[in-house]
Coordinates of C-alpha atoms (C1' of nucleotides) in Angstrom, one line a residue:
Chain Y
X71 CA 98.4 16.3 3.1
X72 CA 96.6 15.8 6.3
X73 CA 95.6 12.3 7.2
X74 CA 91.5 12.5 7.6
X75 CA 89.9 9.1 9.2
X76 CA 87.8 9.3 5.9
X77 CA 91.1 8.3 4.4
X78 CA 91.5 5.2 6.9
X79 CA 87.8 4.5 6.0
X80 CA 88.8 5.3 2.1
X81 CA 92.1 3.0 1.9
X82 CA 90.8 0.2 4.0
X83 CA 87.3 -0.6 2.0
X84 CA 89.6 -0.1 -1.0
X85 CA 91.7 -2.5 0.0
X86 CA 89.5 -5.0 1.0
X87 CA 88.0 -4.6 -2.8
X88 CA 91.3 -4.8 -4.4
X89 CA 92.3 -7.9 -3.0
X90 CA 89.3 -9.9 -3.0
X91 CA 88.2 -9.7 0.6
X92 CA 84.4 -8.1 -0.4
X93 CA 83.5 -9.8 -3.5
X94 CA 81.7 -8.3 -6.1
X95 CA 77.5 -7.7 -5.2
X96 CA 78.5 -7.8 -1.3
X97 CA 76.7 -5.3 1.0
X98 CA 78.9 -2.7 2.8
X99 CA 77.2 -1.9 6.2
X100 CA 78.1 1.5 7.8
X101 CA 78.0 0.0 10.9
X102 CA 79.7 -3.3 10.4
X103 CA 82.5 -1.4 8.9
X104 CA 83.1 1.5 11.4
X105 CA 83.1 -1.2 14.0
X106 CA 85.8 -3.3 11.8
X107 CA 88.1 -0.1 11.1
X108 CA 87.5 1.3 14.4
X109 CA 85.9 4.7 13.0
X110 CA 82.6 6.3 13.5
X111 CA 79.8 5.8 10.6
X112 CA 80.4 9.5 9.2
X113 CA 83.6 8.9 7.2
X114 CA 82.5 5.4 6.4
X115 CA 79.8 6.7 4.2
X116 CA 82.7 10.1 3.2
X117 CA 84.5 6.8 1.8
X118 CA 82.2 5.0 0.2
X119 CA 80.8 7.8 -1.6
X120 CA 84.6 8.6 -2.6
X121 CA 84.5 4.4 -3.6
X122 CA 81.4 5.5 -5.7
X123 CA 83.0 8.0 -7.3
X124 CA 85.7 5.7 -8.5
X125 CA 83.6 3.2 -9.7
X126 CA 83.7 0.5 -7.2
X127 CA 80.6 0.9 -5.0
X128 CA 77.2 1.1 -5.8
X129 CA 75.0 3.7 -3.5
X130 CA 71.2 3.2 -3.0
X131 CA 69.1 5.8 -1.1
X132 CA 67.7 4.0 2.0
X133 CA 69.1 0.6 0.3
X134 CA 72.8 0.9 1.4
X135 CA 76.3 0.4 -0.6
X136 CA 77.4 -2.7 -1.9
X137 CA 80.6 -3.4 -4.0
X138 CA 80.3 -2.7 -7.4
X139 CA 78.9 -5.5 -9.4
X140 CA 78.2 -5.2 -13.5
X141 CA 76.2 -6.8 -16.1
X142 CA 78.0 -7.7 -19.6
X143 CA 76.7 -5.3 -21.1
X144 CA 78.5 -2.7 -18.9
X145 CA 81.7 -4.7 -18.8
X146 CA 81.7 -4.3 -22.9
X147 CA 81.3 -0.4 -22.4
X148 CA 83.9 0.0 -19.8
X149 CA 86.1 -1.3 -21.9
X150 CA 84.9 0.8 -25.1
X151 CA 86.0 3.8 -23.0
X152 CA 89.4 2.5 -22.3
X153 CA 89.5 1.5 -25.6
X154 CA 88.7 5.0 -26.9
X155 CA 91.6 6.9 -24.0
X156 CA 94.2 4.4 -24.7
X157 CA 94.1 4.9 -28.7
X158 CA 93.5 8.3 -28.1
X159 CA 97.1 8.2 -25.8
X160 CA 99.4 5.8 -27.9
X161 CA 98.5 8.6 -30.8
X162 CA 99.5 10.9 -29.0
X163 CA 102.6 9.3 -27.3
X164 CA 103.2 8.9 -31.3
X165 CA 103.2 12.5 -31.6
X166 CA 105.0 13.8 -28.4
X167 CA 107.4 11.1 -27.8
X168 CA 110.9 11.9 -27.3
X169 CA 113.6 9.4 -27.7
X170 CA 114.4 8.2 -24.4
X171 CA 110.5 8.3 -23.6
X172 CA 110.6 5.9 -26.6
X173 CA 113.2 3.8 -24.8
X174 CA 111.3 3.3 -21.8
X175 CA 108.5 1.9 -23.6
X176 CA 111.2 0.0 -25.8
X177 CA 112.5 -1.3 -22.2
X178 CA 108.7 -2.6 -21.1
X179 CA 109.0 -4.1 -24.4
X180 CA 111.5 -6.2 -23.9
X181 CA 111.2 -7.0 -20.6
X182 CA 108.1 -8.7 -21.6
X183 CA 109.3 -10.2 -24.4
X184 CA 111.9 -12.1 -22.0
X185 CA 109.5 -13.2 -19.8
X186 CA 107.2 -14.8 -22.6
X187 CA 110.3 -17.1 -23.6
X188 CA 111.2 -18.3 -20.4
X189 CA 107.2 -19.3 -20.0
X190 CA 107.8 -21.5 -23.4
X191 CA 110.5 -23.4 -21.6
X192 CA 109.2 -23.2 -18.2
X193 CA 106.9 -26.0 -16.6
X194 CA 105.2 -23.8 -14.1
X195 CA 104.6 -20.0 -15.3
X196 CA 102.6 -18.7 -12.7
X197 CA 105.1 -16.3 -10.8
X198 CA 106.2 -15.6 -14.2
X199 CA 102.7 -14.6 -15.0
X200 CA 102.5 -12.2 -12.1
X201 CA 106.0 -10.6 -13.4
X202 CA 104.2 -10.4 -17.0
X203 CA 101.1 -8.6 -15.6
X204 CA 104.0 -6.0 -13.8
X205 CA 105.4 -5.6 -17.5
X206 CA 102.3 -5.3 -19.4
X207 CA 101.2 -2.3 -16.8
X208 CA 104.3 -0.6 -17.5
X209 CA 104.2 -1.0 -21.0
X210 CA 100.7 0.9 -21.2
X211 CA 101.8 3.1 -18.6
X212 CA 104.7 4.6 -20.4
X213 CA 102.6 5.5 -23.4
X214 CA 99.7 7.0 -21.6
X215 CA 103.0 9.1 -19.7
X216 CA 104.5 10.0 -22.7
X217 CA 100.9 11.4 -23.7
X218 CA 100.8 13.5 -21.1
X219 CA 97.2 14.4 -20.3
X220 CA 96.7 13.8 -16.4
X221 CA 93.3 13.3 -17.1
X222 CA 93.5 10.4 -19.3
X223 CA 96.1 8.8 -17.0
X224 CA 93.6 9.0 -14.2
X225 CA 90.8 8.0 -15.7
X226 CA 92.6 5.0 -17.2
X227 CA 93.8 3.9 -14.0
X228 CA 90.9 4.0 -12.6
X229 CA 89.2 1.9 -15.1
X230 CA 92.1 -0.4 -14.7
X231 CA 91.0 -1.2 -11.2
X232 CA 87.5 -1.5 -12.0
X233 CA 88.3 -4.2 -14.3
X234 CA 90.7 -5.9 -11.7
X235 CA 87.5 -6.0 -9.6
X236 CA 85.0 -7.2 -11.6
X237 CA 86.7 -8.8 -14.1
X238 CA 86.9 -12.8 -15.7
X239 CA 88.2 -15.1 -13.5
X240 CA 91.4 -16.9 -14.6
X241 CA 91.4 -19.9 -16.8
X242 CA 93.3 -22.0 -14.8
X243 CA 93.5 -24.6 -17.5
X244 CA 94.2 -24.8 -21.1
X245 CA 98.4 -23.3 -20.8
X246 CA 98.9 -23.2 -24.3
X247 CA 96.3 -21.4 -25.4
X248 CA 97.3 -19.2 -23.3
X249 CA 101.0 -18.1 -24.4
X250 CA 99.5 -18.5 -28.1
X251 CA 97.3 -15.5 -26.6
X252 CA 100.3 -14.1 -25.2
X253 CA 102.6 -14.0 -28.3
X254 CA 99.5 -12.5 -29.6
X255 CA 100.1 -9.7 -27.1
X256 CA 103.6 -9.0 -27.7
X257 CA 102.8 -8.8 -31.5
X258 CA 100.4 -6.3 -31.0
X259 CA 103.4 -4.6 -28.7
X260 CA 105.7 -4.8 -31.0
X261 CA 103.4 -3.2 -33.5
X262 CA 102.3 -0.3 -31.0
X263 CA 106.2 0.3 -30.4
X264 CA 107.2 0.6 -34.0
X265 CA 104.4 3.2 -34.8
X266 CA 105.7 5.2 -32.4
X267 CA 108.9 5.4 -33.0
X268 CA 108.4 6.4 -36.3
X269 CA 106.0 8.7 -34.8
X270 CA 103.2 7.4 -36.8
X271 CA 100.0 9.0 -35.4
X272 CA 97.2 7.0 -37.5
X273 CA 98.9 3.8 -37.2
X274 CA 100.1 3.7 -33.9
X275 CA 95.9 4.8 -33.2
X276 CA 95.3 1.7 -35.5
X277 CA 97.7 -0.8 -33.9
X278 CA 96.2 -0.3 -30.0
X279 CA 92.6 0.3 -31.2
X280 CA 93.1 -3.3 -32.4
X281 CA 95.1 -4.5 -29.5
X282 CA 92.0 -3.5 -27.0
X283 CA 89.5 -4.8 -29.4
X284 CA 91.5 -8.5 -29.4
X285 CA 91.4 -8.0 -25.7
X286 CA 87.6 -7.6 -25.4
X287 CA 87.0 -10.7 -27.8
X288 CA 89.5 -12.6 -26.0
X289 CA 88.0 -11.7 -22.5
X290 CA 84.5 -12.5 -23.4
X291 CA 84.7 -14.9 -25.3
X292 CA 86.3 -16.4 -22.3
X293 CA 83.2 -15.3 -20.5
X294 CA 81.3 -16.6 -22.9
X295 CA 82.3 -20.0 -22.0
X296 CA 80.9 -19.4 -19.0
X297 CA 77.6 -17.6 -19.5
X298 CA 77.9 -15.7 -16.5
X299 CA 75.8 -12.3 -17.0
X300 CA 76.6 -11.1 -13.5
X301 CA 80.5 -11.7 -12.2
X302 CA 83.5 -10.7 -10.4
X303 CA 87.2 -11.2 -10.0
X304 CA 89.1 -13.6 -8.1
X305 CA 92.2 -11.4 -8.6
X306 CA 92.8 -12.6 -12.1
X307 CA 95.1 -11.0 -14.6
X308 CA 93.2 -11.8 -17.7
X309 CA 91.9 -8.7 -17.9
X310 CA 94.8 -6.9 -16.6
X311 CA 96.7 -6.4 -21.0
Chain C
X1278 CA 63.7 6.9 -6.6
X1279 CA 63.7 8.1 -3.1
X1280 CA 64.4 11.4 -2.9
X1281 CA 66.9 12.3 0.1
X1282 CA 68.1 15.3 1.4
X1283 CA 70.8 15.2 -0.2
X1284 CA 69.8 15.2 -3.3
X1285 CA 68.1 18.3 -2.6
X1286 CA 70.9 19.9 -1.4
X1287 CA 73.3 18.4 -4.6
X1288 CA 70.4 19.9 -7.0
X1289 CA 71.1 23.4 -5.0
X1290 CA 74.6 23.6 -5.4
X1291 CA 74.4 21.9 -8.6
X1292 CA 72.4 24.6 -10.0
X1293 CA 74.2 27.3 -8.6
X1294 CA 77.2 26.3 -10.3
X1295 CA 75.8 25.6 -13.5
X1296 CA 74.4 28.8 -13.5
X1297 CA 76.9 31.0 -12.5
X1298 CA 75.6 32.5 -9.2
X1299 CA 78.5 30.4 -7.5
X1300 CA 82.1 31.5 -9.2
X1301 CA 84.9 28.9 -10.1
X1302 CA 86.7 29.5 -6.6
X1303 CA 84.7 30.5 -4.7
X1304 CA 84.4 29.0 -1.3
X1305 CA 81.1 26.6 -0.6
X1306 CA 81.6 26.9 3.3
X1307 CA 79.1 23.7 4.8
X1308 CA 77.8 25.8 7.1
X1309 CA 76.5 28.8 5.2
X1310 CA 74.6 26.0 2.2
X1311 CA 72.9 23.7 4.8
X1312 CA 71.1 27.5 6.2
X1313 CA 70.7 28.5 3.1
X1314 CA 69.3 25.2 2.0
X1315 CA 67.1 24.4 5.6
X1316 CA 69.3 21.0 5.6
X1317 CA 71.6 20.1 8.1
X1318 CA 75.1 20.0 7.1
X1319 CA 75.6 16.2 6.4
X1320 CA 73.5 15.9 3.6
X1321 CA 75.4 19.2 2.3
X1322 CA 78.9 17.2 2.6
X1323 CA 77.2 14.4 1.0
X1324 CA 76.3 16.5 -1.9
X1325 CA 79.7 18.4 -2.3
X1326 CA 81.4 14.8 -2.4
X1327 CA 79.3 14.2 -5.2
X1328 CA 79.6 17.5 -6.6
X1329 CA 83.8 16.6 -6.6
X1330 CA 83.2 13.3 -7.9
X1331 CA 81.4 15.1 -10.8
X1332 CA 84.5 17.5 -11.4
X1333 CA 82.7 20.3 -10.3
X1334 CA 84.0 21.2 -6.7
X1335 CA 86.8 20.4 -5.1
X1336 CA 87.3 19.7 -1.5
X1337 CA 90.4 19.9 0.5
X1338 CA 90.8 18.3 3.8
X1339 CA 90.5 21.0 7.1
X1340 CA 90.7 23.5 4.2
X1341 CA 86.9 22.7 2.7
X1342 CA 84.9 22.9 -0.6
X1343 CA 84.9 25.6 -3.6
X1344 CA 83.5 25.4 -7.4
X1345 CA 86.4 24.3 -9.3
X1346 CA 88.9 26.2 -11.0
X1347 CA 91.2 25.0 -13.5
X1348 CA 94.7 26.5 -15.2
X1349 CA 95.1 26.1 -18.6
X1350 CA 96.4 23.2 -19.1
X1351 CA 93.8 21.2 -16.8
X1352 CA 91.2 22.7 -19.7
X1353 CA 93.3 21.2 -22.6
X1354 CA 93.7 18.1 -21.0
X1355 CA 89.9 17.9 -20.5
X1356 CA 89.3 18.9 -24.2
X1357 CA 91.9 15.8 -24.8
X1358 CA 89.6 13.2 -23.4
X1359 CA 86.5 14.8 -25.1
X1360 CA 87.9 14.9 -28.1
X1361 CA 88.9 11.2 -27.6
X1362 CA 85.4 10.0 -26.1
X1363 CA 83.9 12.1 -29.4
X1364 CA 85.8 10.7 -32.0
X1365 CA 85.4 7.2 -30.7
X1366 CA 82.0 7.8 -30.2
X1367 CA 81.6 8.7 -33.8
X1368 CA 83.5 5.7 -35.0
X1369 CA 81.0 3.6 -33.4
X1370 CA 78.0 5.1 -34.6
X1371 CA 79.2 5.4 -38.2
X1372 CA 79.8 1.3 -37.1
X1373 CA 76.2 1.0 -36.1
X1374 CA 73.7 3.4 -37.3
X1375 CA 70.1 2.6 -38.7
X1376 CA 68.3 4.5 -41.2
X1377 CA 66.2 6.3 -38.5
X1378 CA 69.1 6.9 -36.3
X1379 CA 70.7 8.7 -39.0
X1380 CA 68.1 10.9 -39.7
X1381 CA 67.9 12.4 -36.0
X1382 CA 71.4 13.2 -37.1
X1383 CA 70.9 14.8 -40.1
X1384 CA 68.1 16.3 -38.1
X1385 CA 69.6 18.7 -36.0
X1386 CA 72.2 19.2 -39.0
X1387 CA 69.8 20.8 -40.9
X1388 CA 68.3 22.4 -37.8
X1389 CA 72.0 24.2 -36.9
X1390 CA 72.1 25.2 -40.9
X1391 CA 68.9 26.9 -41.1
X1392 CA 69.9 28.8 -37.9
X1393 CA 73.3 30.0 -38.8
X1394 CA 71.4 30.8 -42.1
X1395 CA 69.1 33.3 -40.3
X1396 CA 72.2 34.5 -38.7
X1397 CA 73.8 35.4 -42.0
X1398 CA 70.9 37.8 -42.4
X1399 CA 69.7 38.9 -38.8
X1400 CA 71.3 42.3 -37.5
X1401 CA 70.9 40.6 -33.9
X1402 CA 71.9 37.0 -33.4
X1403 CA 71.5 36.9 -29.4
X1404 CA 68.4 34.5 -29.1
X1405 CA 69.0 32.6 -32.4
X1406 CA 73.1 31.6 -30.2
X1407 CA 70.6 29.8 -27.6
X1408 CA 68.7 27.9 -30.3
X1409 CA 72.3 27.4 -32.4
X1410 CA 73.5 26.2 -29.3
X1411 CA 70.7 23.7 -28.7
X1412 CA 71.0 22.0 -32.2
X1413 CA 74.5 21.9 -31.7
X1414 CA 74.3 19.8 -28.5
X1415 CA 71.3 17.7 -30.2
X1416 CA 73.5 17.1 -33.1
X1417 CA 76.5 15.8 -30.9
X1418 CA 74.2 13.6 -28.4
X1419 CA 72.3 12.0 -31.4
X1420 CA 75.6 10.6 -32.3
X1421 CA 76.4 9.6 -29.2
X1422 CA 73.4 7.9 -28.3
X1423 CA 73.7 5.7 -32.4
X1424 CA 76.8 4.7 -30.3
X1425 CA 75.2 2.7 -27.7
X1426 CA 78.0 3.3 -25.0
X1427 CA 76.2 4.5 -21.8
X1428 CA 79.4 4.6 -19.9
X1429 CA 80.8 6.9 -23.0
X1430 CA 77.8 9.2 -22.9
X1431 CA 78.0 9.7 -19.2
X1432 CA 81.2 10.5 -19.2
X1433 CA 80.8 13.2 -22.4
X1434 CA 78.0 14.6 -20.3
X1435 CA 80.0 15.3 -17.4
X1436 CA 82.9 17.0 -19.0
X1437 CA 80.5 18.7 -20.9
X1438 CA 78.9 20.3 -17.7
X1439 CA 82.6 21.1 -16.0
X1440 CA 83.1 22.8 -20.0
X1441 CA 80.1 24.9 -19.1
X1442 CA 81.1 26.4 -15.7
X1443 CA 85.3 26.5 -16.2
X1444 CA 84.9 27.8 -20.0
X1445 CA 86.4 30.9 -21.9
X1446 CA 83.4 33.7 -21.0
X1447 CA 82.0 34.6 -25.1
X1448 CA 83.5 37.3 -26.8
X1449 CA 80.5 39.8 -27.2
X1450 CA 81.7 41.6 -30.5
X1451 CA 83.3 40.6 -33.9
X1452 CA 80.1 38.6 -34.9
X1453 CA 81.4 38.8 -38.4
X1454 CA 84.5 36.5 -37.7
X1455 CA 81.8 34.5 -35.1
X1456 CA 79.6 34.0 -38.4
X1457 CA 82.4 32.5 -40.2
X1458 CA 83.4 29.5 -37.7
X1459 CA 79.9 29.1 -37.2
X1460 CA 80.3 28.0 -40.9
X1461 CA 83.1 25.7 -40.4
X1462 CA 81.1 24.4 -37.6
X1463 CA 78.4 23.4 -40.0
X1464 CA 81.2 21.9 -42.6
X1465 CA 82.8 19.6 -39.7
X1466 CA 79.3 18.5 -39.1
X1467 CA 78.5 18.2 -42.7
X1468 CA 81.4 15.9 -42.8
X1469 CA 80.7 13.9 -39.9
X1470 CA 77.2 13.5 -40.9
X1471 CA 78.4 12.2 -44.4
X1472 CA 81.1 10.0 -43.1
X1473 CA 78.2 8.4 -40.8
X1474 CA 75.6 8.3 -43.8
X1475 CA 78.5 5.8 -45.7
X1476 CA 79.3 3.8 -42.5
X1477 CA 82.8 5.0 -43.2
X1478 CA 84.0 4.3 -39.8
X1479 CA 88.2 5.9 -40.0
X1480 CA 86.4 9.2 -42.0
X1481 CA 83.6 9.3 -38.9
X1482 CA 86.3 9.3 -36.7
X1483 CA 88.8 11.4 -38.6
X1484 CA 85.8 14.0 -39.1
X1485 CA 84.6 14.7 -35.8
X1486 CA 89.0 14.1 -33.8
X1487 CA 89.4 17.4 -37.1
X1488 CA 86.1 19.0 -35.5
X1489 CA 87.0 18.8 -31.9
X1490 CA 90.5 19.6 -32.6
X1491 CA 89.5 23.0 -34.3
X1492 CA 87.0 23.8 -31.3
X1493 CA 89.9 23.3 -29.1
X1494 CA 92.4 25.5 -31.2
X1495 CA 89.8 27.8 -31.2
X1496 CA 88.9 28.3 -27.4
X1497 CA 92.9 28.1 -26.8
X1498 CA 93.2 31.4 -29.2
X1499 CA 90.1 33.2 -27.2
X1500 CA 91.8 32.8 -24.8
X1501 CA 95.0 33.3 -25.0
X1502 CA 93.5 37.1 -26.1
X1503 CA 92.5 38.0 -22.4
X1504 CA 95.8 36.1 -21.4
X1505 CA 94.2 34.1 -18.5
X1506 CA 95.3 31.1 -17.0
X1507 CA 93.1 30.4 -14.3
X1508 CA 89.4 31.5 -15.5
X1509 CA 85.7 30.3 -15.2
X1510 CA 82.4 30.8 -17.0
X1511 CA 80.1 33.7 -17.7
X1512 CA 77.9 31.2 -18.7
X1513 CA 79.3 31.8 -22.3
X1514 CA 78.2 28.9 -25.4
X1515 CA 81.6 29.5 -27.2
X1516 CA 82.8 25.9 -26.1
X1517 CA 79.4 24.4 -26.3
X1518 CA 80.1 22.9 -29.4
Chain E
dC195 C1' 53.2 -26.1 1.3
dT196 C1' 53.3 -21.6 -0.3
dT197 C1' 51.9 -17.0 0.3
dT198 C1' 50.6 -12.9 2.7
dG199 C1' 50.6 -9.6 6.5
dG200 C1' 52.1 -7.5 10.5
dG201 C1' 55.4 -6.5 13.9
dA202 C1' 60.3 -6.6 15.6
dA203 C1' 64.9 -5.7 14.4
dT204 C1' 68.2 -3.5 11.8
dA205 C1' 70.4 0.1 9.0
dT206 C1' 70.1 4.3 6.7
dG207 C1' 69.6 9.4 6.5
dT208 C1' 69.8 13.3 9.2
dA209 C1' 70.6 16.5 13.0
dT210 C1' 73.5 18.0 16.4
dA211 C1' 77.3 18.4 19.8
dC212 C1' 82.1 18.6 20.4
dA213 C1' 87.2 18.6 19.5
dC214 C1' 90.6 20.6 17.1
dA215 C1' 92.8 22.7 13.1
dA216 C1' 92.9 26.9 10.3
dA217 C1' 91.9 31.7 9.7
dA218 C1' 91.0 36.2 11.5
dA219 C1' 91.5 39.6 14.8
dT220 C1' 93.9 41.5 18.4
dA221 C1' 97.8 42.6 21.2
dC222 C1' 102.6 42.9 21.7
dT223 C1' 107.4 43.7 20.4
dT224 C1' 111.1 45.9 18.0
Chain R
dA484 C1' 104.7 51.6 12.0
dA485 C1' 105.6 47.1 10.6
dG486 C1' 106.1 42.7 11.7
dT487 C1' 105.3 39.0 15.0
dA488 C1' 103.1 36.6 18.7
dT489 C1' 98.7 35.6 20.8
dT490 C1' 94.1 35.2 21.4
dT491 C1' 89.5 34.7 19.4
dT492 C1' 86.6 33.0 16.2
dT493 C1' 85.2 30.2 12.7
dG494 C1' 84.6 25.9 10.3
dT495 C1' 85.8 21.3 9.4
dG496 C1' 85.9 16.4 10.9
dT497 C1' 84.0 13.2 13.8
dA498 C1' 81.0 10.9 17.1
dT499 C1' 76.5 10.0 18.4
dA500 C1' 71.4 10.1 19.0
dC501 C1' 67.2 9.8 16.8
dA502 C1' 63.5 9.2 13.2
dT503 C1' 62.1 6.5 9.6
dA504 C1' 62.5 3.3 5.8
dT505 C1' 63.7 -1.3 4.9
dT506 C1' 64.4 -6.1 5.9
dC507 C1' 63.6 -10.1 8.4
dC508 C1' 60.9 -13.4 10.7
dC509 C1' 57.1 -15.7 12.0
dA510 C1' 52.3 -16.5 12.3
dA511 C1' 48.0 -16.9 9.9
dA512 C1' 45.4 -17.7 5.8
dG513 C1' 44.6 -19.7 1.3

DNA sequence: CTTTGGGAATATGTATACACAAAAATACTT
DNA sequence: AAGTATTTTTGTGTATACATATTCCCAAAG
């Protein structure tokens, strides 16, 4: 793979997107930004139409790119179509699976089971909370592996960091709600896990059609509280089941 | 809407694809489309960026553009996450549906069954494929608009355009056995359209994963006739369904 | 005080020139 | 004659200049 300046361009907006830097509705100049990453204007606009593609960026004619921002009503469909790949994957992880594919999801499991009991006794979860996000990733990410439909993987991931960008911010209060929301989680894991390894198709469908449906109601119910129409991340995990 | 050229030149290439005159492959050299087009060649690279992000072309880096190509297991993987976009799509509108909104369904239902009822007595079926074709698609997109997803329907839309150009080319004789899936074409639809009618939402969905499944099995077996595994579109309706 | 209009400033879309990588054509070696 | 090295050519990636559309600002009018 050669290494194109779009690329620099590419990974550097990105970047700046990922983490927060250019919040959600912000304008991305041509010019202010090949003078930041040191590049001429032409792969600037190569990346930011690649940022389009991915859902990040919004392109005008005339008007100019600015980072992707999204009404409510989008948010809800963006997460009908993850809802609709990741069912689609944990059936067929339930069909496919082989038994130490099943183990590594049986790992993620755990792993996240663990970390939910040492929040209950801890005072101060927030590292842990970053470790459970890492967990909760992985246990999605073996099912949509065992699946195996490259496709669906992409497109999953890519909605993934849509909603990291422009996304419900963190609650910051209100801790034990919270871990009652997150028991609620590793339920609906559990559930997931055991269809699979029976290598129930329907119910293993069932269990994560419900688990992404919990998560929309919990997400926007939270943004609800809020009434914000138009909004963005500030790196929160809320969104991040 | 401004129109830019760029959008002329995506419209160019867009069409040239779609239609055939540029093969799954073949090289789209920047150079060659921007003389061809009477546009420079930035506007061109804009275009084939979009053209990629659409699934249609794919650009290496120093290498350049061609119209995509897929193997076989790329097409099976995209016939996955139709078939999962579908079926959830159907869910939802079996979920949601109005009286009126059902009958555009049923509609183009009985549309596709008095065509494929001509067919059963026509001696040539050439034109009456085009309009089958068209009732098929009206039938599918009726349902997916009842689901109110616009995310969902953009993304069916797309795959359904890559389906068109990287497709098994139509088989040309044994119209008898042609006649008889066209029948269990109608059946799947007949029990979709049912399963919507009684806002059954798990027989909507079960109806229409059954329906895409069988196109998929069916395309696969075409296929695996001619014993491709790279191949592209003569333009053929077989996996319009 | 707000609104409207016109001009300056700015940024986008486009064309084009150039550097360099990849492909093609040619010459050279064995 | 076949394979390899070398040159030529082509085309991509990038920088940059320019035209034009948009935005901004301020002045004038209501």
């Amino acid at each position: 793979m050669e290494l194109v300046n779009t690329d620099v361009a590419y990974k550097f907006i990105r970047e700046k997107i990922l983490t927060g830097v250019y919040l959600a509705g912000s304008p991305l100049a041509t010019k202010n930004l090949s003078k930041e990453i040191g590049v001429s204007r032409t792969p600037v606009r190569d990346a930011l139409r690649l940022l389009e593609a991915d859902g990040l960026v919004t392109i005008k004619p005339r008007i100019g790119a600015s980072v992707k921002s999204m009404d409510l009503q989008e948010f809800k469909d963006l997460c009908g179509l993850r809802q609709a790949l990741e069912t689609y994957a944990a059936g067929l992880a339930a069909q496919n699976r082989t038994d130490s594919e099943l183990a590594e999801i049986r790992d993620a499991l755990e792993a996240m089971r663990v970390i939910v009991e040492k929040m209950i006794k801890a005072a101060d979860d927030r590292e842990l909370l970053v470790d459970l996000a890492r967990e909760d990733v992985r246990f999605h990410l073996a099912i949509i592996n065992v699946a195996k439909n490259e496709l669906i993987k992409k497109e999953i991931m890519r909605l993934s960091l849509i909603n990291r960008v422009v996304s419900v911010p963190p609650t910051g209060k209100k801790q034990r709600e919270d871990l009652n929301t997150r028991r609620k989680v590793l339920d609906s894991h559990q559930e997931i896990y055991e269809a699979i390894a029976k290598k129930d198709v329907a119910a293993a469908k069932d269990a994560m059609d419900r688990h992404q449906q919990n998560n929309l109601e919990k997400v926007i119910q939270l943004m609800g509280i809020k009434e914000q129409t138009k909004f963005h991340s500030e790196l929160g995990l809320a969104a991040a089941n």
